[in-house]
Amino acid sequence: MTEQTRTIEELIRQLLVALGEDPQRRGLVDTPARVARMFAEFFIGYDQSKIPRLTIFPNCEDGVVYNQMLIDKGYYFSYCEHHIVPFFGEYAFGYIPDKYLLGASKIARTIDYFAGRLQIAERLVQQVVDHIDSVVCPKGSILVMWGRHLCKEMRGVRKYGSPYEAIATTGVFYTNENGCKDEFLSRIK
Ligand code: ZN
């Protein structure tokens, strides 16, 4: 067991006591260890060694030069840094390559890495496009993330199922060159 795991376990035990619970009762006795394991699995975004190595390919391999928009979609989970409750939903990422193409699975891995921190949606979208751009150097990239924020649904305004949307754009998507941002937004609908 690492020092960090031990610390988290102890803090969760103290949290249970502070909430008015008995950490020794049967249903809770293993909870601190379980939460510590879950955090270790989830919060990979604090471990620099886990930052995804992005595989790139020259955009001319086998005589193919691809100069259109590429789009990837998927799911993500993160934790709101203001309340430490999850926010989660779907994302759509697009880029127009220049000299390099990005390995298709690497987008999801990059999302998982940066989502594996205490986050706000506005920073999360930016960190993902910045990391991908720094390696792939595309003509531009764009990321939209829709999310249900439990801090907005289970407390406060209690607006059930009301998605919050954040977007980041770089390069030709930022300037909407040839309407590429409009095209992306209409294709992901
Ligand atoms: Zn929140």
PDB file of C-alpha atoms and ligand atoms in Angstrom:
ATOM      1  CA  MET A   1       0.000   0.000   0.000  1.00  0.00           C
ATOM      2  CA  THR A   2       1.392   3.412  -0.909  1.00  0.00           C
ATOM      3  CA  GLU A   3       1.606   6.377   1.439  1.00  0.00           C
ATOM      4  CA  GLN A   4      -1.029   8.127  -0.697  1.00  0.00           C
ATOM      5  CA  THR A   5      -3.459   5.200  -0.452  1.00  0.00           C
ATOM      6  CA  ARG A   6      -2.987   5.056   3.323  1.00  0.00           C
ATOM      7  CA  THR A   7      -3.655   8.797   3.617  1.00  0.00           C
ATOM      8  CA  ILE A   8      -6.811   8.644   1.496  1.00  0.00           C
ATOM      9  CA  GLU A   9      -8.147   5.673   3.478  1.00  0.00           C
ATOM     10  CA  GLU A  10      -7.608   7.498   6.752  1.00  0.00           C
ATOM     11  CA  LEU A  11      -9.253  10.681   5.464  1.00  0.00           C
ATOM     12  CA  ILE A  12     -12.310   8.799   4.199  1.00  0.00           C
ATOM     13  CA  ARG A  13     -12.597   7.145   7.613  1.00  0.00           C
ATOM     14  CA  GLN A  14     -12.505  10.596   9.245  1.00  0.00           C
ATOM     15  CA  LEU A  15     -15.082  11.864   6.736  1.00  0.00           C
ATOM     16  CA  LEU A  16     -17.448   9.022   7.680  1.00  0.00           C
ATOM     17  CA  VAL A  17     -17.104   9.938  11.358  1.00  0.00           C
ATOM     18  CA  ALA A  18     -17.633  13.648  10.607  1.00  0.00           C
ATOM     19  CA  LEU A  19     -20.831  12.784   8.700  1.00  0.00           C
ATOM     20  CA  GLY A  20     -22.120  10.984  11.780  1.00  0.00           C
ATOM     21  CA  GLU A  21     -21.430   7.443  10.576  1.00  0.00           C
ATOM     22  CA  ASP A  22     -19.823   4.501  12.293  1.00  0.00           C
ATOM     23  CA  PRO A  23     -16.892   3.460  10.046  1.00  0.00           C
ATOM     24  CA  GLN A  24     -16.827   0.066  11.806  1.00  0.00           C
ATOM     25  CA  ARG A  25     -20.320  -0.981  10.782  1.00  0.00           C
ATOM     26  CA  ARG A  26     -20.456  -3.846   8.353  1.00  0.00           C
ATOM     27  CA  GLY A  27     -21.485  -1.875   5.244  1.00  0.00           C
ATOM     28  CA  LEU A  28     -18.762   0.711   5.722  1.00  0.00           C
ATOM     29  CA  VAL A  29     -15.817  -1.204   7.087  1.00  0.00           C
ATOM     30  CA  ASP A  30     -14.229  -1.708   3.644  1.00  0.00           C
ATOM     31  CA  THR A  31     -15.390   1.599   2.180  1.00  0.00           C
ATOM     32  CA  PRO A  32     -12.237   3.667   2.878  1.00  0.00           C
ATOM     33  CA  ALA A  33     -10.030   1.087   1.119  1.00  0.00           C
ATOM     34  CA  ARG A  34     -12.518   0.803  -1.740  1.00  0.00           C
ATOM     35  CA  VAL A  35     -12.638   4.563  -2.251  1.00  0.00           C
ATOM     36  CA  ALA A  36      -8.830   4.777  -2.156  1.00  0.00           C
ATOM     37  CA  ARG A  37      -8.607   2.093  -4.876  1.00  0.00           C
ATOM     38  CA  MET A  38     -11.249   3.863  -6.944  1.00  0.00           C
ATOM     39  CA  PHE A  39      -9.387   7.182  -6.688  1.00  0.00           C
ATOM     40  CA  ALA A  40      -6.118   5.523  -7.697  1.00  0.00           C
ATOM     41  CA  GLU A  41      -7.862   4.057 -10.755  1.00  0.00           C
ATOM     42  CA  PHE A  42      -9.648   7.244 -11.652  1.00  0.00           C
ATOM     43  CA  PHE A  43      -7.252  10.111 -10.896  1.00  0.00           C
ATOM     44  CA  ILE A  44      -4.570   9.144 -13.397  1.00  0.00           C
ATOM     45  CA  GLY A  45      -4.319  12.757 -14.552  1.00  0.00           C
ATOM     46  CA  TYR A  46      -2.003  13.647 -11.666  1.00  0.00           C
ATOM     47  CA  ASP A  47       0.584  11.057 -12.729  1.00  0.00           C
ATOM     48  CA  GLN A  48       2.915  12.614 -15.311  1.00  0.00           C
ATOM     49  CA  SER A  49       4.151   9.160 -16.303  1.00  0.00           C
ATOM     50  CA  LYS A  50       0.643   8.248 -17.534  1.00  0.00           C
ATOM     51  CA  ILE A  51       0.302  11.092 -20.030  1.00  0.00           C
ATOM     52  CA  PRO A  52      -0.646   9.362 -23.317  1.00  0.00           C
ATOM     53  CA  ARG A  53       2.165   9.030 -25.837  1.00  0.00           C
ATOM     54  CA  LEU A  54       0.457  10.141 -29.009  1.00  0.00           C
ATOM     55  CA  THR A  55       1.286   7.952 -32.002  1.00  0.00           C
ATOM     56  CA  ILE A  56       1.474  10.017 -35.173  1.00  0.00           C
ATOM     57  CA  PHE A  57       1.878   8.973 -38.787  1.00  0.00           C
ATOM     58  CA  PRO A  58       3.223  11.035 -41.694  1.00  0.00           C
ATOM     59  CA  ASN A  59       0.252  12.268 -43.715  1.00  0.00           C
ATOM     60  CA  CYS A  60       1.525  10.825 -46.988  1.00  0.00           C
ATOM     61  CA  GLU A  61       2.071   7.197 -46.091  1.00  0.00           C
ATOM     62  CA  ASP A  62       1.261   4.789 -48.934  1.00  0.00           C
ATOM     63  CA  GLY A  63       0.608   7.771 -51.162  1.00  0.00           C
ATOM     64  CA  VAL A  64      -2.501   8.871 -49.255  1.00  0.00           C
ATOM     65  CA  VAL A  65      -2.707  12.516 -48.272  1.00  0.00           C
ATOM     66  CA  TYR A  66      -5.745  13.242 -46.133  1.00  0.00           C
ATOM     67  CA  ASN A  67      -6.738  16.891 -45.918  1.00  0.00           C
ATOM     68  CA  GLN A  68     -10.356  16.662 -44.737  1.00  0.00           C
ATOM     69  CA  MET A  69     -11.857  16.805 -41.301  1.00  0.00           C
ATOM     70  CA  LEU A  70     -11.472  13.796 -38.981  1.00  0.00           C
ATOM     71  CA  ILE A  71     -13.988  13.325 -36.172  1.00  0.00           C
ATOM     72  CA  ASP A  72     -13.921  11.125 -33.077  1.00  0.00           C
ATOM     73  CA  LYS A  73     -16.717  10.754 -30.529  1.00  0.00           C
ATOM     74  CA  GLY A  74     -16.965   9.117 -27.164  1.00  0.00           C
ATOM     75  CA  TYR A  75     -17.789   9.341 -23.477  1.00  0.00           C
ATOM     76  CA  TYR A  76     -15.945  10.846 -20.561  1.00  0.00           C
ATOM     77  CA  PHE A  77     -16.141  11.034 -16.784  1.00  0.00           C
ATOM     78  CA  SER A  78     -14.563  13.697 -14.619  1.00  0.00           C
ATOM     79  CA  TYR A  79     -14.916  15.281 -11.188  1.00  0.00           C
ATOM     80  CA  CYS A  80     -15.995  18.873 -10.574  1.00  0.00           C
ATOM     81  CA  GLU A  81     -13.281  20.624  -8.614  1.00  0.00           C
ATOM     82  CA  HIS A  82     -15.742  22.797  -6.722  1.00  0.00           C
ATOM     83  CA  HIS A  83     -17.796  19.975  -5.208  1.00  0.00           C
ATOM     84  CA  ILE A  84     -15.828  16.756  -5.882  1.00  0.00           C
ATOM     85  CA  VAL A  85     -18.828  15.122  -7.532  1.00  0.00           C
ATOM     86  CA  PRO A  86     -18.804  13.679 -11.052  1.00  0.00           C
ATOM     87  CA  PHE A  87     -19.599  15.422 -14.263  1.00  0.00           C
ATOM     88  CA  PHE A  88     -19.812  13.184 -17.306  1.00  0.00           C
ATOM     89  CA  GLY A  89     -21.162  12.978 -20.803  1.00  0.00           C
ATOM     90  CA  GLU A  90     -20.133  12.834 -24.429  1.00  0.00           C
ATOM     91  CA  TYR A  91     -17.452  14.493 -26.443  1.00  0.00           C
ATOM     92  CA  ALA A  92     -16.805  15.147 -30.125  1.00  0.00           C
ATOM     93  CA  PHE A  93     -13.312  15.980 -31.289  1.00  0.00           C
ATOM     94  CA  GLY A  94     -12.358  17.076 -34.788  1.00  0.00           C
ATOM     95  CA  TYR A  95      -9.167  18.107 -36.527  1.00  0.00           C
ATOM     96  CA  ILE A  96      -7.889  18.876 -39.980  1.00  0.00           C
ATOM     97  CA  PRO A  97      -4.450  17.310 -40.343  1.00  0.00           C
ATOM     98  CA  ASP A  98      -1.402  18.980 -41.778  1.00  0.00           C
ATOM     99  CA  LYS A  99       1.766  16.857 -41.917  1.00  0.00           C
ATOM    100  CA  TYR A 100       0.675  14.214 -39.399  1.00  0.00           C
ATOM    101  CA  LEU A 101      -2.274  11.956 -38.640  1.00  0.00           C
ATOM    102  CA  LEU A 102      -3.087  10.901 -35.105  1.00  0.00           C
ATOM    103  CA  GLY A 103      -3.677   7.281 -34.053  1.00  0.00           C
ATOM    104  CA  ALA A 104      -7.458   7.035 -33.632  1.00  0.00           C
ATOM    105  CA  SER A 105      -7.510   5.565 -30.108  1.00  0.00           C
ATOM    106  CA  LYS A 106      -5.257   8.312 -28.759  1.00  0.00           C
ATOM    107  CA  ILE A 107      -7.983  10.932 -28.586  1.00  0.00           C
ATOM    108  CA  ALA A 108     -10.019   8.929 -26.073  1.00  0.00           C
ATOM    109  CA  ARG A 109      -6.871   8.237 -24.029  1.00  0.00           C
ATOM    110  CA  THR A 110      -6.021  11.937 -23.944  1.00  0.00           C
ATOM    111  CA  ILE A 111      -9.551  12.766 -22.803  1.00  0.00           C
ATOM    112  CA  ASP A 112      -9.367  10.102 -20.046  1.00  0.00           C
ATOM    113  CA  TYR A 113      -6.021  11.422 -18.844  1.00  0.00           C
ATOM    114  CA  PHE A 114      -7.034  15.062 -18.491  1.00  0.00           C
ATOM    115  CA  ALA A 115     -10.504  14.138 -17.203  1.00  0.00           C
ATOM    116  CA  GLY A 116      -8.796  12.094 -14.469  1.00  0.00           C
ATOM    117  CA  ARG A 117      -8.266  15.198 -12.330  1.00  0.00           C
ATOM    118  CA  LEU A 118     -10.437  17.591 -10.409  1.00  0.00           C
ATOM    119  CA  GLN A 119     -11.641  19.716 -13.295  1.00  0.00           C
ATOM    120  CA  ILE A 120     -13.890  22.357 -14.692  1.00  0.00           C
ATOM    121  CA  ALA A 121     -15.263  21.772 -18.187  1.00  0.00           C
ATOM    122  CA  GLU A 122     -13.771  25.004 -19.514  1.00  0.00           C
ATOM    123  CA  ARG A 123     -10.197  23.956 -18.624  1.00  0.00           C
ATOM    124  CA  LEU A 124     -10.660  20.310 -19.574  1.00  0.00           C
ATOM    125  CA  VAL A 125     -11.536  21.045 -23.236  1.00  0.00           C
ATOM    126  CA  GLN A 126      -8.556  23.402 -23.525  1.00  0.00           C
ATOM    127  CA  GLN A 127      -6.013  21.008 -21.991  1.00  0.00           C
ATOM    128  CA  VAL A 128      -7.063  18.244 -24.384  1.00  0.00           C
ATOM    129  CA  VAL A 129      -6.769  20.307 -27.579  1.00  0.00           C
ATOM    130  CA  ASP A 130      -3.503  21.910 -26.397  1.00  0.00           C
ATOM    131  CA  HIS A 131      -1.916  18.509 -25.760  1.00  0.00           C
ATOM    132  CA  ILE A 132      -3.048  17.066 -29.095  1.00  0.00           C
ATOM    133  CA  ASP A 133      -2.035  20.188 -31.022  1.00  0.00           C
ATOM    134  CA  SER A 134       1.418  20.232 -29.433  1.00  0.00           C
ATOM    135  CA  VAL A 135       2.151  16.777 -30.878  1.00  0.00           C
ATOM    136  CA  VAL A 136       0.091  16.572 -34.079  1.00  0.00           C
ATOM    137  CA  CYS A 137       0.366  20.227 -35.209  1.00  0.00           C
ATOM    138  CA  PRO A 138      -2.878  20.080 -37.200  1.00  0.00           C
ATOM    139  CA  LYS A 139      -4.314  22.960 -39.242  1.00  0.00           C
ATOM    140  CA  GLY A 140      -6.797  23.243 -36.418  1.00  0.00           C
ATOM    141  CA  SER A 141      -8.688  21.246 -33.853  1.00  0.00           C
ATOM    142  CA  ILE A 142     -12.023  21.486 -32.079  1.00  0.00           C
ATOM    143  CA  LEU A 143     -13.505  19.766 -29.052  1.00  0.00           C
ATOM    144  CA  VAL A 144     -17.057  19.926 -27.731  1.00  0.00           C
ATOM    145  CA  MET A 145     -17.916  18.264 -24.428  1.00  0.00           C
ATOM    146  CA  TRP A 146     -21.487  17.953 -23.171  1.00  0.00           C
ATOM    147  CA  GLY A 147     -21.867  16.992 -19.592  1.00  0.00           C
ATOM    148  CA  ARG A 148     -24.297  16.353 -16.787  1.00  0.00           C
ATOM    149  CA  HIS A 149     -22.863  18.041 -13.723  1.00  0.00           C
ATOM    150  CA  LEU A 150     -24.132  16.347 -10.593  1.00  0.00           C
ATOM    151  CA  CYS A 151     -23.340  19.495  -8.575  1.00  0.00           C
ATOM    152  CA  LYS A 152     -25.999  21.224 -10.661  1.00  0.00           C
ATOM    153  CA  GLU A 153     -28.494  18.336 -10.541  1.00  0.00           C
ATOM    154  CA  MET A 154     -28.377  16.898  -7.012  1.00  0.00           C
ATOM    155  CA  ARG A 155     -27.955  20.188  -5.137  1.00  0.00           C
ATOM    156  CA  GLY A 156     -28.272  23.948  -5.688  1.00  0.00           C
ATOM    157  CA  VAL A 157     -30.594  24.609  -8.642  1.00  0.00           C
ATOM    158  CA  ARG A 158     -31.394  20.855  -8.956  1.00  0.00           C
ATOM    159  CA  LYS A 159     -31.826  20.917 -12.687  1.00  0.00           C
ATOM    160  CA  TYR A 160     -32.081  17.274 -13.663  1.00  0.00           C
ATOM    161  CA  GLY A 161     -30.510  16.196 -16.961  1.00  0.00           C
ATOM    162  CA  SER A 162     -29.568  19.691 -18.092  1.00  0.00           C
ATOM    163  CA  PRO A 163     -26.308  19.360 -19.999  1.00  0.00           C
ATOM    164  CA  TYR A 164     -23.552  21.920 -19.781  1.00  0.00           C
ATOM    165  CA  GLU A 165     -21.503  22.378 -22.925  1.00  0.00           C
ATOM    166  CA  ALA A 166     -17.938  23.605 -23.339  1.00  0.00           C
ATOM    167  CA  ILE A 167     -15.962  24.063 -26.537  1.00  0.00           C
ATOM    168  CA  ALA A 168     -12.337  24.720 -27.451  1.00  0.00           C
ATOM    169  CA  THR A 169     -11.077  25.627 -30.920  1.00  0.00           C
ATOM    170  CA  THR A 170      -7.645  26.225 -32.438  1.00  0.00           C
ATOM    171  CA  GLY A 171      -6.304  27.249 -35.849  1.00  0.00           C
ATOM    172  CA  VAL A 172      -8.750  27.031 -38.742  1.00  0.00           C
ATOM    173  CA  PHE A 173     -11.594  26.089 -36.375  1.00  0.00           C
ATOM    174  CA  TYR A 174     -10.970  29.192 -34.303  1.00  0.00           C
ATOM    175  CA  THR A 175     -11.224  31.395 -37.412  1.00  0.00           C
ATOM    176  CA  ASN A 176     -13.962  29.170 -38.929  1.00  0.00           C
ATOM    177  CA  GLU A 177     -12.018  29.034 -42.182  1.00  0.00           C
ATOM    178  CA  ASN A 178     -14.231  27.928 -45.081  1.00  0.00           C
ATOM    179  CA  GLY A 179     -16.973  27.391 -42.509  1.00  0.00           C
ATOM    180  CA  CYS A 180     -15.157  24.357 -41.034  1.00  0.00           C
ATOM    181  CA  LYS A 181     -16.446  25.050 -37.523  1.00  0.00           C
ATOM    182  CA  ASP A 182     -20.028  25.237 -38.855  1.00  0.00           C
ATOM    183  CA  GLU A 183     -19.488  21.993 -40.781  1.00  0.00           C
ATOM    184  CA  PHE A 184     -18.168  20.237 -37.665  1.00  0.00           C
ATOM    185  CA  LEU A 185     -21.066  21.417 -35.504  1.00  0.00           C
ATOM    186  CA  SER A 186     -23.630  20.301 -38.081  1.00  0.00           C
ATOM    187  CA  ARG A 187     -21.939  16.888 -38.566  1.00  0.00           C
ATOM    188  CA  ILE A 188     -21.870  16.050 -34.862  1.00  0.00           C
ATOM    189  CA  LYS A 189     -25.556  16.895 -34.295  1.00  0.00           C
TER     190      LYS A 189
HETATM  191 ZN    ZN B   1     -19.545  21.681  -9.079  1.00  0.00          ZN
END
